[in-house]
């Protein structure tokens, strides 16, 4: 069973690339951002709690997202594999994910890192705010906090997965098609060696 992490700053194209990978490799999409937004929309207790963090550009507490992910992995026993999008975002989340998978006799196969300079991140998020109307994309201060949080809390995960020899770095700046080609190349190499 494939376990792929799509990694990178906000706006790097994780959502777009995950859609393409899901249909090509028949994988189940686990996006903590989408899951949290659906809680927000339904106004659940968890959603109300998460909104306080999301609207400021801060990370939702680790326990909250780990529980959500655990629930979704356990409720998809027949999945062909999973794509983690926006998770893990802290070392603690990565450690907990490793523990969870080890307990099931599985492991992360690859972390695909879409690299993008901060200037492009800003530009893409402003564009996305116009198209999707996400409140956390519209405010410059919130965007700046999310980029800072990414550098501070999330980027250390690159070393975490590189140390396990599980990191593939892809330039996220070119067109969707070019990024997709490079991404599929990395996944195909992985499947060949399985
Ligand atoms: P982005 O487009 O910035 O990658 P997402 O759609 O993945 O954002 O997530 C939106 C917000 O939801 C984040 O800014 C954060 O507040 C919260 N969030 C999503 N995933 C996680 C996670 N794994 N850990 C903590 N908070 C998360």
Short mmCIF file of N, CA, C and O and ligand atoms in Angstrom, two decimals, residues 8-12 14 31-34 36-37 50 53-55 57-62 65-66 69 85-90 93 125 128 134 136-137 146, ligand 1:
data_model
loop_
_atom_site.label_atom_id
_atom_site.label_comp_id
_atom_site.label_asym_id
_atom_site.label_seq_id
_atom_site.Cartn_x
_atom_site.Cartn_y
_atom_site.Cartn_z
N UNK A 8 5.06 21.00 1.02
CA UNK A 8 5.49 22.27 0.43
C UNK A 8 4.75 23.42 1.08
O UNK A 8 3.78 23.20 1.80
N UNK A 9 5.18 24.64 0.77
CA UNK A 9 4.52 25.81 1.37
C UNK A 9 3.09 25.95 0.87
O UNK A 9 2.73 25.34 -0.14
N UNK A 10 2.28 26.77 1.55
CA UNK A 10 0.94 27.02 1.04
C UNK A 10 1.02 27.56 -0.38
O UNK A 10 1.90 28.35 -0.69
N UNK A 11 0.15 27.09 -1.23
CA UNK A 11 0.14 27.59 -2.61
C UNK A 11 1.12 26.88 -3.52
O UNK A 11 1.24 27.23 -4.70
N UNK A 12 1.81 25.85 -3.04
CA UNK A 12 2.84 25.19 -3.85
C UNK A 12 2.24 24.28 -4.93
O UNK A 12 2.94 23.84 -5.82
N UNK A 14 0.01 21.55 -4.01
CA UNK A 14 -0.25 20.21 -3.45
C UNK A 14 -1.65 19.72 -3.83
O UNK A 14 -1.82 18.57 -4.23
N UNK A 31 -6.64 15.26 3.03
CA UNK A 31 -6.20 16.65 3.17
C UNK A 31 -6.74 17.21 4.49
O UNK A 31 -7.95 17.36 4.65
N UNK A 32 -5.85 17.48 5.42
CA UNK A 32 -6.32 18.00 6.72
C UNK A 32 -6.97 19.37 6.55
O UNK A 32 -7.92 19.70 7.25
N UNK A 33 -6.47 20.16 5.59
CA UNK A 33 -7.07 21.48 5.33
C UNK A 33 -8.54 21.32 4.92
O UNK A 33 -9.42 21.97 5.46
N UNK A 34 -8.79 20.42 3.95
CA UNK A 34 -10.17 20.17 3.50
C UNK A 34 -11.03 19.64 4.64
O UNK A 34 -12.19 20.03 4.80
N UNK A 36 -10.66 20.05 7.85
CA UNK A 36 -10.94 21.11 8.84
C UNK A 36 -11.96 22.10 8.28
O UNK A 36 -12.88 22.52 8.98
N UNK A 37 -11.82 22.44 6.99
CA UNK A 37 -12.78 23.38 6.38
C UNK A 37 -14.19 22.79 6.38
O UNK A 37 -15.16 23.50 6.57
N UNK A 50 -11.14 24.96 15.67
CA UNK A 50 -10.11 25.08 14.64
C UNK A 50 -10.11 26.47 14.00
O UNK A 50 -9.05 27.00 13.65
N UNK A 53 -7.66 29.15 15.09
CA UNK A 53 -6.27 29.05 14.63
C UNK A 53 -6.17 29.38 13.14
O UNK A 53 -5.32 30.17 12.73
N UNK A 54 -7.05 28.76 12.36
CA UNK A 54 -6.98 28.90 10.90
C UNK A 54 -7.08 30.36 10.47
O UNK A 54 -6.30 30.83 9.64
N UNK A 55 -8.00 31.08 11.06
CA UNK A 55 -8.21 32.48 10.65
C UNK A 55 -7.07 33.41 11.04
O UNK A 55 -6.98 34.52 10.55
N UNK A 57 -3.91 32.15 10.73
CA UNK A 57 -2.76 31.60 10.00
C UNK A 57 -1.90 30.69 10.87
O UNK A 57 -0.77 30.36 10.52
N UNK A 58 -2.45 30.28 12.02
CA UNK A 58 -1.70 29.41 12.94
C UNK A 58 -2.07 27.95 12.71
O UNK A 58 -3.11 27.66 12.12
N UNK A 59 -1.23 27.05 13.21
CA UNK A 59 -1.55 25.63 13.08
C UNK A 59 -2.56 25.22 14.14
O UNK A 59 -2.50 25.67 15.28
N UNK A 60 -3.45 24.34 13.74
CA UNK A 60 -4.40 23.72 14.67
C UNK A 60 -3.58 22.76 15.54
O UNK A 60 -2.60 22.19 15.05
N UNK A 61 -3.94 22.57 16.81
CA UNK A 61 -3.12 21.70 17.67
C UNK A 61 -2.91 20.29 17.08
O UNK A 61 -3.82 19.74 16.46
N UNK A 62 -1.71 19.74 17.30
CA UNK A 62 -1.34 18.45 16.74
C UNK A 62 -2.37 17.35 17.02
O UNK A 62 -2.75 16.60 16.13
N UNK A 65 -5.45 17.27 14.62
CA UNK A 65 -5.28 16.76 13.25
C UNK A 65 -4.87 15.29 13.24
O UNK A 65 -5.27 14.54 12.36
N UNK A 66 -4.09 14.87 14.23
CA UNK A 66 -3.69 13.46 14.28
C UNK A 66 -4.93 12.57 14.45
O UNK A 66 -5.07 11.56 13.78
N UNK A 69 -6.81 12.35 11.12
CA UNK A 69 -6.12 11.49 10.15
C UNK A 69 -6.30 10.02 10.54
O UNK A 69 -6.61 9.18 9.69
N UNK A 85 -2.01 15.33 2.25
CA UNK A 85 -1.89 16.67 1.67
C UNK A 85 -2.06 17.68 2.80
O UNK A 85 -3.13 17.78 3.39
N UNK A 86 -0.97 18.38 3.13
CA UNK A 86 -1.05 19.33 4.25
C UNK A 86 -0.85 18.68 5.60
O UNK A 86 -1.09 19.28 6.64
N UNK A 87 -0.44 17.45 5.60
CA UNK A 87 -0.17 16.68 6.82
C UNK A 87 0.95 15.71 6.51
O UNK A 87 0.91 15.08 5.43
N UNK A 88 1.92 15.48 7.39
CA UNK A 88 2.15 16.18 8.65
C UNK A 88 2.73 17.58 8.43
O UNK A 88 3.35 17.84 7.42
N UNK A 89 2.51 18.43 9.42
CA UNK A 89 2.99 19.81 9.34
C UNK A 89 3.93 20.15 10.48
O UNK A 89 4.46 21.27 10.52
N UNK A 90 4.12 19.22 11.39
CA UNK A 90 5.10 19.42 12.49
C UNK A 90 5.82 18.08 12.68
O UNK A 90 5.31 17.03 12.27
N UNK A 93 3.67 15.61 14.50
CA UNK A 93 2.67 14.94 13.64
C UNK A 93 3.33 13.82 12.83
O UNK A 93 2.74 12.75 12.64
N UNK A 125 -1.34 32.76 -3.58
CA UNK A 125 -2.40 32.78 -2.57
C UNK A 125 -3.38 33.91 -2.81
O UNK A 125 -4.58 33.75 -2.62
N UNK A 128 -5.60 32.72 -5.53
CA UNK A 128 -6.54 31.69 -5.04
C UNK A 128 -7.67 32.33 -4.24
O UNK A 128 -8.81 31.89 -4.29
N UNK A 134 -11.32 31.85 -0.13
CA UNK A 134 -10.92 31.40 1.22
C UNK A 134 -10.49 32.58 2.05
O UNK A 134 -9.60 33.34 1.66
N UNK A 136 -8.70 32.75 4.69
CA UNK A 136 -7.31 32.76 5.16
C UNK A 136 -6.32 33.05 4.02
O UNK A 136 -5.12 33.11 4.24
N UNK A 137 -6.82 33.21 2.79
CA UNK A 137 -5.95 33.57 1.67
C UNK A 137 -6.00 35.07 1.37
O UNK A 137 -5.19 35.59 0.61
N UNK A 146 1.20 32.47 7.91
CA UNK A 146 1.23 31.08 7.42
C UNK A 146 2.59 30.75 6.81
O UNK A 146 3.10 29.64 6.99
P1 LIG B 1 -2.47 25.64 2.66
O1 LIG B 1 -3.23 26.03 1.46
O2 LIG B 1 -1.86 26.78 3.39
O3 LIG B 1 -1.51 24.52 2.42
P2 LIG B 1 -4.42 23.99 4.03
O4 LIG B 1 -5.63 24.08 3.19
O5 LIG B 1 -3.64 22.71 4.01
O6 LIG B 1 -3.49 25.23 3.75
O7 LIG B 1 -4.78 24.31 5.57
C1 LIG B 1 -5.43 25.51 5.96
C2 LIG B 1 -5.23 25.75 7.46
O8 LIG B 1 -5.73 24.60 8.20
C3 LIG B 1 -3.77 25.90 7.91
O9 LIG B 1 -3.30 27.21 7.79
C4 LIG B 1 -3.87 25.44 9.38
O10 LIG B 1 -4.40 26.45 10.20
C5 LIG B 1 -4.89 24.30 9.33
N1 LIG B 1 -4.22 23.00 9.12
C6 LIG B 1 -4.32 22.21 8.01
N2 LIG B 1 -3.58 21.08 8.15
C7 LIG B 1 -3.01 21.16 9.37
C8 LIG B 1 -2.10 20.33 10.09
N3 LIG B 1 -1.65 19.18 9.58
N4 LIG B 1 -1.72 20.73 11.33
C9 LIG B 1 -2.17 21.87 11.86
N5 LIG B 1 -2.99 22.71 11.23
C10 LIG B 1 -3.42 22.38 10.00
#
